[in-house]
């Protein structure tokens, strides 16, 4: 049984187009996340990759119940969590923690590290006093910071150090699952490598399950065991990381890899490059989301949405022509 299982998760936002003249004053539905399904095995890293605006961060916030879902189910450790009463949310947060994209915005500038990292210890375990100070010091050492940093404020640290603080705070709850939402996108390349290596080490040593969200294929390929590719609110392909990088099947995945200057070129697998603009999840086409740009589209792609189904062993693809 997977640690996390997502079934037909959906988040639609109703937009009052009166604020946007280009929408003609009508109410429109933004399908930010539209019936996506995936599972995260215990002790593994699940990478969710896609262009900005495809629904990755919304998915993270739905799983952690930071925002309510429109429809769908999320099972954590075999228990459905989206429909649990609010009083159970605190118990959920103990087991599922988040690392946010902006390490400075996610830290209270008026609190010292001993309080930022120590707060989960008090909330979830009732730890106070010197015992809390000692445990915070241990957590800081674990993420590469020093105990003398205990009484400093967030503004006294660099971006990479702040993200380490965010990681220490997440670990303080002793979670089973950590959802990292673009945790290195705002950092310099050299600092990114340090934080990625830290996450990889912690995942291995603490046997954590990790959902890692990014638009960077190189980052996801380095860290993830399983990769899901998302486009305009839909998952287009899911497979083991090695399989995705060696033999991508969906034209969108192929185009992503071919456009990456570091990943070995996959243009030989693509009949023609994607054309046109990214499909907005605002009243998307009735068929495949990629149809307006797809080089291998056929007639039914315009009218029938392809299901995400297994085309090879442990390799799911949403495409009529694969």
Short mmCIF file of C-alpha atoms in Angstrom, two decimals, residues 107 113 117 136-150 152 156-169 194 198 201:
data_model
loop_
_atom_site.label_atom_id
_atom_site.label_comp_id
_atom_site.label_asym_id
_atom_site.label_seq_id
_atom_site.Cartn_x
_atom_site.Cartn_y
_atom_site.Cartn_z
CA UNK A 107 9.73 32.33 8.20
CA UNK A 113 15.48 30.21 15.21
CA UNK A 117 12.17 25.42 14.67
CA UNK A 136 16.44 22.47 18.10
CA UNK A 137 20.25 22.53 18.27
CA UNK A 138 20.32 18.91 17.10
CA UNK A 139 17.99 19.71 14.21
CA UNK A 140 20.14 22.66 13.15
CA UNK A 141 23.23 20.45 13.17
CA UNK A 142 21.35 17.89 11.10
CA UNK A 143 20.70 20.41 8.30
CA UNK A 144 24.19 21.92 8.36
CA UNK A 145 23.72 24.90 10.68
CA UNK A 146 25.42 25.52 14.02
CA UNK A 147 23.99 25.67 17.51
CA UNK A 148 25.28 29.23 17.95
CA UNK A 149 22.65 30.26 15.38
CA UNK A 150 19.87 29.46 17.85
CA UNK A 152 19.47 34.73 15.50
CA UNK A 156 20.72 37.36 9.49
CA UNK A 157 20.99 34.36 7.14
CA UNK A 158 21.54 33.82 3.44
CA UNK A 159 18.87 32.31 1.17
CA UNK A 160 20.39 28.84 1.34
CA UNK A 161 20.65 28.99 5.13
CA UNK A 162 17.02 30.11 5.37
CA UNK A 163 15.94 27.13 3.33
CA UNK A 164 17.90 24.88 5.70
CA UNK A 165 15.93 26.48 8.54
CA UNK A 166 12.70 25.64 6.70
CA UNK A 167 13.87 22.04 6.33
CA UNK A 168 14.76 21.84 10.04
CA UNK A 169 11.32 23.17 10.95
CA UNK A 194 23.97 21.92 -1.47
CA UNK A 198 20.98 17.70 1.92
CA UNK A 201 20.80 12.57 2.41
#
